[in-house]
Short mmCIF file of C-alpha atoms and ligand atoms in Angstrom, two decimals:
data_model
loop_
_atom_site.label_atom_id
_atom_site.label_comp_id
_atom_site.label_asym_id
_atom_site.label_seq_id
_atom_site.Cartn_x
_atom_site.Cartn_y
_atom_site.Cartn_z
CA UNK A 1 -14.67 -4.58 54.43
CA UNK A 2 -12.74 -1.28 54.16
CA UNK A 3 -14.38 2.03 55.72
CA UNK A 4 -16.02 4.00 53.43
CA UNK A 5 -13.70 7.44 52.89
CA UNK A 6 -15.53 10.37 53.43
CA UNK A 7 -15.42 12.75 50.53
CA UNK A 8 -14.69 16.09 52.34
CA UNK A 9 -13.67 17.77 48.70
CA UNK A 10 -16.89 16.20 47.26
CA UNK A 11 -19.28 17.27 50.05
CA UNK A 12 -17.40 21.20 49.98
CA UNK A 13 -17.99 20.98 46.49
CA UNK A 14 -21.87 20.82 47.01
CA UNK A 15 -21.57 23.23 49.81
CA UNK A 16 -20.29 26.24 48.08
CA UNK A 17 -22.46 25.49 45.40
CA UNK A 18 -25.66 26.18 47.79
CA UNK A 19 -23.93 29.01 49.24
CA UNK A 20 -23.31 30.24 45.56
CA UNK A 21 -27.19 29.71 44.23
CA UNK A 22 -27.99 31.72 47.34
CA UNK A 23 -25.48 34.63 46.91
CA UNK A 24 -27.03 34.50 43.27
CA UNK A 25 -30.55 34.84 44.33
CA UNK A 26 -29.16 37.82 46.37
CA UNK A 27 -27.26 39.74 44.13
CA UNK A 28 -30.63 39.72 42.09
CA UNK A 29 -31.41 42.03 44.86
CA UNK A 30 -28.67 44.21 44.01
CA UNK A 31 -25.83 43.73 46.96
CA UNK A 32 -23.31 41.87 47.36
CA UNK A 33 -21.94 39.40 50.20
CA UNK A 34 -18.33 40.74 51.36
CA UNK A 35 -15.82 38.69 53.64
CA UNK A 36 -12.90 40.78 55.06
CA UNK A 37 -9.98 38.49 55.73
CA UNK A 38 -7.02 40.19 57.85
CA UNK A 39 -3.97 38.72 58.00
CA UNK A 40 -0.99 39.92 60.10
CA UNK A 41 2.68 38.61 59.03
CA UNK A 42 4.29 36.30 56.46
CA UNK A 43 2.92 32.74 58.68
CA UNK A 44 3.11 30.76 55.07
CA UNK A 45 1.04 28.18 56.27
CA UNK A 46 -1.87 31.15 57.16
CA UNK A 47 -1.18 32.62 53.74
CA UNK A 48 -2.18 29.10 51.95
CA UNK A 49 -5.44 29.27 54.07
CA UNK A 50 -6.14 32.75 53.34
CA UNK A 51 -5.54 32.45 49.47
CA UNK A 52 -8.02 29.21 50.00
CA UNK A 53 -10.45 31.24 51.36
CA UNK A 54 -10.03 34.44 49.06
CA UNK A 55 -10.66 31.30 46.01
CA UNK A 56 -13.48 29.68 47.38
CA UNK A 57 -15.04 33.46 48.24
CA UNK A 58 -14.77 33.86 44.52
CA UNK A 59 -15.74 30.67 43.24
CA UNK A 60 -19.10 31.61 45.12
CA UNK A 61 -19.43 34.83 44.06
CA UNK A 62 -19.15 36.00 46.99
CA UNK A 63 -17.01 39.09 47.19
CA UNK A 64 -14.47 39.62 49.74
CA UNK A 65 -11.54 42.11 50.70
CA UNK A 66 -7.92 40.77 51.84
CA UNK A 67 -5.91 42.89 53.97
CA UNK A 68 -2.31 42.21 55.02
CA UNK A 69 -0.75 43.51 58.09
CA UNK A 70 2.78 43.88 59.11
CA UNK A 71 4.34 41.05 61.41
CA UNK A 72 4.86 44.07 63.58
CA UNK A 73 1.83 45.61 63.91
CA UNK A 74 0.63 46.76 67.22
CA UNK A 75 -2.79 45.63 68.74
CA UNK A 76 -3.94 49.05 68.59
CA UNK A 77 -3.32 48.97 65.05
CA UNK A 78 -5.05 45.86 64.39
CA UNK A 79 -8.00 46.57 66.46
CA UNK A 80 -8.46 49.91 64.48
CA UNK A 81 -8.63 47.86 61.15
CA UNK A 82 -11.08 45.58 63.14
CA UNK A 83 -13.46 48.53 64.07
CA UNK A 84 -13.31 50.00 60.22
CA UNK A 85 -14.70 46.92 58.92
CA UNK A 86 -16.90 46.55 61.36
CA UNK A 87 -18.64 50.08 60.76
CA UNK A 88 -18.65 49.30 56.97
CA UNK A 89 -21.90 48.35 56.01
CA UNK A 90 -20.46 46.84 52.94
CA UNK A 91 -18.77 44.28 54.66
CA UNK A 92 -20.81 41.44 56.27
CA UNK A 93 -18.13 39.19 57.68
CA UNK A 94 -15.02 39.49 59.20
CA UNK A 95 -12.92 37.25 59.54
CA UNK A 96 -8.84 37.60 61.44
CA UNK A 97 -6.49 34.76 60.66
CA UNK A 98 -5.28 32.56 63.72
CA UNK A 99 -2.70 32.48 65.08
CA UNK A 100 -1.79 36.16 65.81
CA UNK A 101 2.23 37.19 65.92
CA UNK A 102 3.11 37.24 69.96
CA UNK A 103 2.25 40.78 70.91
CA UNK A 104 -0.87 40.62 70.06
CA UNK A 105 -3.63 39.44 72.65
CA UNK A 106 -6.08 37.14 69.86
CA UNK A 107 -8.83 37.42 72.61
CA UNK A 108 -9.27 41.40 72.96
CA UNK A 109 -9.27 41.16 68.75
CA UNK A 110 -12.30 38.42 68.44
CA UNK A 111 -14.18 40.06 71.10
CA UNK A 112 -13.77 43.25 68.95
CA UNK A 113 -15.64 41.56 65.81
CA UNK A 114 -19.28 42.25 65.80
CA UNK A 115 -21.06 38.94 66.82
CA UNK A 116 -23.10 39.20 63.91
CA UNK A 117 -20.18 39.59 61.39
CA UNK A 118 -18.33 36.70 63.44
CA UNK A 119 -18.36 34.33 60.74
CA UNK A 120 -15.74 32.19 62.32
CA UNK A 121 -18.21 31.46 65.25
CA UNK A 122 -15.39 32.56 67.40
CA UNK A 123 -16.93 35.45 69.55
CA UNK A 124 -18.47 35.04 73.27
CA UNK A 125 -21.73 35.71 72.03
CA UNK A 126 -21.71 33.02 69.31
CA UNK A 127 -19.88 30.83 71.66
CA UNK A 128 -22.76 31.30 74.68
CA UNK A 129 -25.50 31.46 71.98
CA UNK A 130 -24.63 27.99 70.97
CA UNK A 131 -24.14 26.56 74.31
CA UNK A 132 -27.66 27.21 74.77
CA UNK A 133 -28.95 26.45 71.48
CA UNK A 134 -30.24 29.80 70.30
CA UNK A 135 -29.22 30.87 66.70
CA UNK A 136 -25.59 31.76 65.57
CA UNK A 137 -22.65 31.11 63.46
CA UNK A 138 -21.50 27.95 64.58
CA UNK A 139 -17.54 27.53 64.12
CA UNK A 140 -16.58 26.33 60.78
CA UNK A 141 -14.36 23.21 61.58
CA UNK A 142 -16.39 21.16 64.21
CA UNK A 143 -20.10 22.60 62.02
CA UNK A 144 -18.30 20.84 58.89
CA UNK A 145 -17.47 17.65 61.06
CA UNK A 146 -21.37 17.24 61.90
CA UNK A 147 -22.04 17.69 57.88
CA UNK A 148 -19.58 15.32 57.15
CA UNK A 149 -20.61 12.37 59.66
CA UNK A 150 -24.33 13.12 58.56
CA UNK A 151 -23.35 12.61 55.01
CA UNK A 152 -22.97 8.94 55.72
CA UNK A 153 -26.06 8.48 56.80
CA UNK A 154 -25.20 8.03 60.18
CA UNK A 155 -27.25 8.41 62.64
CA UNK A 156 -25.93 10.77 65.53
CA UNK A 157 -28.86 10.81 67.97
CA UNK A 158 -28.56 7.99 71.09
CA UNK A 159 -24.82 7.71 69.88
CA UNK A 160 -21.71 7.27 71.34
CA UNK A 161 -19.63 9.93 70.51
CA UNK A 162 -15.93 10.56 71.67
CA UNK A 163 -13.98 13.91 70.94
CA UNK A 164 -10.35 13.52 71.86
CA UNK A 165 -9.27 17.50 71.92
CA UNK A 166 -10.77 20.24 74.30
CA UNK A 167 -9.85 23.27 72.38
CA UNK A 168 -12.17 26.29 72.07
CA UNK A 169 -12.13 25.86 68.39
CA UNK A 170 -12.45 22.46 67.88
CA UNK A 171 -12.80 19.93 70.53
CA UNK A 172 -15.23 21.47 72.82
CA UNK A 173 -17.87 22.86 70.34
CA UNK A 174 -17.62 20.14 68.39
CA UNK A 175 -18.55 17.70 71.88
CA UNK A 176 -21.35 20.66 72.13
CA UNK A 177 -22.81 20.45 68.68
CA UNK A 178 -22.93 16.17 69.52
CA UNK A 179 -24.33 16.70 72.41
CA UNK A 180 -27.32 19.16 71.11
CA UNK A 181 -28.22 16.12 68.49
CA UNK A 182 -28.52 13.65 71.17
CA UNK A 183 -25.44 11.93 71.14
CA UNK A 184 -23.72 11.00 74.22
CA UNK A 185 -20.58 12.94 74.16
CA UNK A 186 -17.33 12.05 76.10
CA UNK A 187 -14.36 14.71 75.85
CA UNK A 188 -10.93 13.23 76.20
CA UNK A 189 -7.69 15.35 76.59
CA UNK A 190 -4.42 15.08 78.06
CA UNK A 191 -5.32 13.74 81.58
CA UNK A 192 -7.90 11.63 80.32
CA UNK A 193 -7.00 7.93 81.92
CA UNK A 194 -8.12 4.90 79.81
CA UNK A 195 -8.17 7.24 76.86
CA UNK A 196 -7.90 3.86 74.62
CA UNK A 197 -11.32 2.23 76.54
CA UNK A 198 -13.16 5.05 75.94
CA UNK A 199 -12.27 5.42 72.41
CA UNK A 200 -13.27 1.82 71.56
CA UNK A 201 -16.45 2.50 72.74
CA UNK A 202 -18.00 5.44 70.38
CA UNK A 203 -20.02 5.27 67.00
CA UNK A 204 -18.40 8.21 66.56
CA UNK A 205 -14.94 8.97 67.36
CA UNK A 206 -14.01 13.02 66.35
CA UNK A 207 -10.12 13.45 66.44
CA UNK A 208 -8.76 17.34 67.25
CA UNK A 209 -5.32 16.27 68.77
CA UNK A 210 -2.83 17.82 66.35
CA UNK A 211 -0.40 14.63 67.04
CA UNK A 212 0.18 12.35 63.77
CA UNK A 213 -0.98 8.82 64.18
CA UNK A 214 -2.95 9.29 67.17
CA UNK A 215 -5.40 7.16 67.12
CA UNK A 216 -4.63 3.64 65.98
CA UNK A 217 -6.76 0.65 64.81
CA UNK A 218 -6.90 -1.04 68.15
CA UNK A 219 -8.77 2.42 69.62
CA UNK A 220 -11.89 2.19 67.59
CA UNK A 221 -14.53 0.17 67.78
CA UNK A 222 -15.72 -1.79 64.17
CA UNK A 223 -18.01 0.05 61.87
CA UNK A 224 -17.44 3.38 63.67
CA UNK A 225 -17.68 6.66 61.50
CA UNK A 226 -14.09 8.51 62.43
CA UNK A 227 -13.48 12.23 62.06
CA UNK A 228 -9.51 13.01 61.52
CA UNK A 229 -9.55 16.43 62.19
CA UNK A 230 -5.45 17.11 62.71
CA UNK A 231 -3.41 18.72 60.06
CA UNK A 232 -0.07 17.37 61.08
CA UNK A 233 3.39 16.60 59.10
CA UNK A 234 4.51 13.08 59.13
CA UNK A 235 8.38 12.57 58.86
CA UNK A 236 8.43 12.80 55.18
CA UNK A 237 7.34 16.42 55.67
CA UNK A 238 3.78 14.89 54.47
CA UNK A 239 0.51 16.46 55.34
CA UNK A 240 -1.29 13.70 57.86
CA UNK A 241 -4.47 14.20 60.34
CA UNK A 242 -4.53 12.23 63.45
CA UNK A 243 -5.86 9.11 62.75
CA UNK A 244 -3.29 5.93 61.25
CA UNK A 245 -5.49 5.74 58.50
CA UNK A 246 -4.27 2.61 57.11
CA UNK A 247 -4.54 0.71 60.34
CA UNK A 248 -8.12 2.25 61.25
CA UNK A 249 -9.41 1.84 57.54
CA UNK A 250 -9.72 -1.75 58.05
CA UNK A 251 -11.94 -1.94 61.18
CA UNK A 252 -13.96 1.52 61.12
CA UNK A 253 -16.99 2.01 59.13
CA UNK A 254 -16.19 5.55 57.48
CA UNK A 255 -13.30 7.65 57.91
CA UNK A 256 -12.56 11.37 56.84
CA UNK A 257 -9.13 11.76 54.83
CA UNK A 258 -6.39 14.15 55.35
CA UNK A 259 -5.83 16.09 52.95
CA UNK A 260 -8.91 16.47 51.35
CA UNK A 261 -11.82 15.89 54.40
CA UNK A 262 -12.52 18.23 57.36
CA UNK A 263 -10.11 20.96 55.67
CA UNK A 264 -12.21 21.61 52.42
CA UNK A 265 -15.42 22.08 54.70
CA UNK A 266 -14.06 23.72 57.33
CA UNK A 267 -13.47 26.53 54.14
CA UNK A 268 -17.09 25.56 52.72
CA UNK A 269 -18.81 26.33 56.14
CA UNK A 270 -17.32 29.80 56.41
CA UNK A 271 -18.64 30.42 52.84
CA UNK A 272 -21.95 29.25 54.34
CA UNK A 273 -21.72 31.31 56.94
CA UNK A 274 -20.58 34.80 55.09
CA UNK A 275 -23.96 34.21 53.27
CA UNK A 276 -25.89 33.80 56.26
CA UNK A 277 -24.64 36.92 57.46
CA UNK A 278 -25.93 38.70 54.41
CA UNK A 279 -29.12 37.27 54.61
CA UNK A 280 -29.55 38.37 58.33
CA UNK A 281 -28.47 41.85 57.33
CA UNK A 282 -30.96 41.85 54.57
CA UNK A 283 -33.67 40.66 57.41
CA UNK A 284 -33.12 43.14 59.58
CA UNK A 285 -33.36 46.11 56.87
CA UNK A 286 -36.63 44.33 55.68
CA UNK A 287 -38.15 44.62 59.61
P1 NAP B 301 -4.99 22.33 70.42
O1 NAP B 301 -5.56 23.62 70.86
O2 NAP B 301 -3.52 22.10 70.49
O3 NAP B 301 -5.73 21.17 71.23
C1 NAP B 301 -5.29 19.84 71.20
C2 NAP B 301 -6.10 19.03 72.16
O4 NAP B 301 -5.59 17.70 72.13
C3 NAP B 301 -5.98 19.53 73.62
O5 NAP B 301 -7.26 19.58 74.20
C4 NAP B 301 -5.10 18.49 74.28
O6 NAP B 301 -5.42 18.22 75.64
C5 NAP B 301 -5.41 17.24 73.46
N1 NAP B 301 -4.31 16.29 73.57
C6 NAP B 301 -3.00 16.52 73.35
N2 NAP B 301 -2.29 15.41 73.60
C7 NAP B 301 -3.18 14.47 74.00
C8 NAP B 301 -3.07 13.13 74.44
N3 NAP B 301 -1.87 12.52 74.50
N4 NAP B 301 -4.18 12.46 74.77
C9 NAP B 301 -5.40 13.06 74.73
N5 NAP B 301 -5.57 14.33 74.33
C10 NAP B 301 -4.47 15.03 73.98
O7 NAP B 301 -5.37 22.01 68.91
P2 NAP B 301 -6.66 22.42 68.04
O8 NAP B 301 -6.57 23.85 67.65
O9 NAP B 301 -7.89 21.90 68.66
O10 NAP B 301 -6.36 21.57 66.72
C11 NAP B 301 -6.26 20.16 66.76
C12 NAP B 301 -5.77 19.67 65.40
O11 NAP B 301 -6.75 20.03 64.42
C13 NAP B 301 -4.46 20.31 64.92
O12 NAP B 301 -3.74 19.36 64.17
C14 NAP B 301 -4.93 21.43 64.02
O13 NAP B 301 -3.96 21.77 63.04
C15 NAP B 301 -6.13 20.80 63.39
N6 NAP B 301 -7.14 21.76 62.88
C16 NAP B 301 -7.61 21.54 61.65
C17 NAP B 301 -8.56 22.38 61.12
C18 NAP B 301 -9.07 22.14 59.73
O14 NAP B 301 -9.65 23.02 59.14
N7 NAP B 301 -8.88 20.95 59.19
C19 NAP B 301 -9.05 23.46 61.87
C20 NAP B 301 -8.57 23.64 63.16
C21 NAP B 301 -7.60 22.77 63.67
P3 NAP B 301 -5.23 19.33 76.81
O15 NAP B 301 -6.37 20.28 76.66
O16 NAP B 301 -5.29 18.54 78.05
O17 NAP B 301 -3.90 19.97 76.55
#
């Protein structure tokens, strides 16, 4: 039997609609959410994700603010903009499109975003406060991965799980929010030997390489619930994730499409997220 597709679009859908019941109740209470998106340069790929974002922010009601730097501006500059929003008590999340242009250092600017308007889950604070479990924004992509292998029913504790990627963003929280539901996690990257093996050997195999085709059918094991989470071009100039879809459809038990699977949550999470914010901002007046 074919793997079941997993319906990122579907499961964003129902997503933003909790995020926009809650920024309802809210705004009862007479403020409203705001998510400041910075982008620096023309990157046209970052402009389609920030325009996604800016959509989905309004879909939710959820208000937000879009300011667009220069390719050329300075880190001084930037960091500036950074520290305005982050004095503006208006503004509850803040969020600075990746990648920066070259003379900017990306790690001085997310360690200049207020952990608690770090809605990208991005900061050292939110990074160490998930490591050891304690609350925080967790990052968008790898949060939305965990939704989306949930939503099958799956169950991750006493799992296999395999992450091929190691990146701050992706691979590595996402082995970290496995590991704190009881899977048992492997990492693989670059130097992994008997990457194949391993592979063949999770329930749940999460896919953060950025290489088109990566993993093929022979890599996973039958019935297993597969994450794609790459955002590749094929030859045809196509939009692709990692995983040869075709050739893995017919031996795993659920797979996540590209387009239309861990992109759309990865966009829903962050609108979960911005409303969290508000809601801890609204606790901490209340105390
Ligand atoms: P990254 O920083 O380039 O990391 C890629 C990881 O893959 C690295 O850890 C690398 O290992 C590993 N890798 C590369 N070649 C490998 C090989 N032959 N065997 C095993 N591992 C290998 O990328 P990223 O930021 O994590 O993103 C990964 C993919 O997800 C990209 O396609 C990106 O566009 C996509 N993405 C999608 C979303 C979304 O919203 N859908 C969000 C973020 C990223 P080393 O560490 O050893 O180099």
């Amino acid at each position: 039997m074919p793997a079941t597709v997993i319906d990122g679009k579907a499961l964003a859908a129902a997503t933003k609609a909790e995020a926009a019941e809650k920024v309802k109740a809210l705004k009862a209470q007479g403020i409203n959410p705001c998510l400041a998106v910075i982008l620096v340069g023309e990157n046209p790929a970052s402009q389609v994700y920030v325009r996604g974002k800016i959509n989905d922010c309004a879909q939710c009601g959820i208000e937000s603010r879009s300011i667009n730097l220069p390719a050329d501006t300075t880190q001084d500059a930037l960091l500036a903009e950074v520290k305005k929003l982050a004095d503006d008590s208006a503004v509850h999340g803040i969020l600075v499109q990746l990648p920066l242009p070259a003379q900017i250092d990306e790690k001085a600017v997310i360690d200049a975003i207020p952990p608690e308007k770090d809605v990208d889950g991005f900061s050292p604070v939110n990074v160490g406060r998930m490591q050891i479990g304690e609350p925080c924004y967790l990052p968008c992509t790898p949060a939305g991965c965990i939704r989306m292998i949930e939503s099958t029913g799956t169950k991750i504790d006493g799992k296999n799980a395999v992450v091929i990627g190691r990146s701050n963003i992706v691979g590595k929280p996402a082995a970290l929010l496995l590991l704190a539901k009881n899977a048992t996690v492997t990492v693989c990257h670059s130097h992994t030997a008997n990457l194949k093996e391993i592979c063949a050997n999770a329930d749940i195999l999460v896919a953060a390489v950025g290489r088109a085709g990566f993993v093929t059918g022979d890599m996973v094991k039958p019935g297993a619930a597969v994450i794609d989470v790459g955002m590749n071009r094929n030859a045809e100039g196509k939009l692709c994730g990692d995983v040869d879809t075709e050739e893995v459809a017919k031996v795993a038990g659920y797979i996540s499409p590209v387009p239309g699977g861990v992109g759309p949550m990865t966009i829903a999470m962050l609108l979960s997220n911005t409303v969290e914010a508000y809601e801890r901002r609204l606790q901490k007046i209340s105390q």
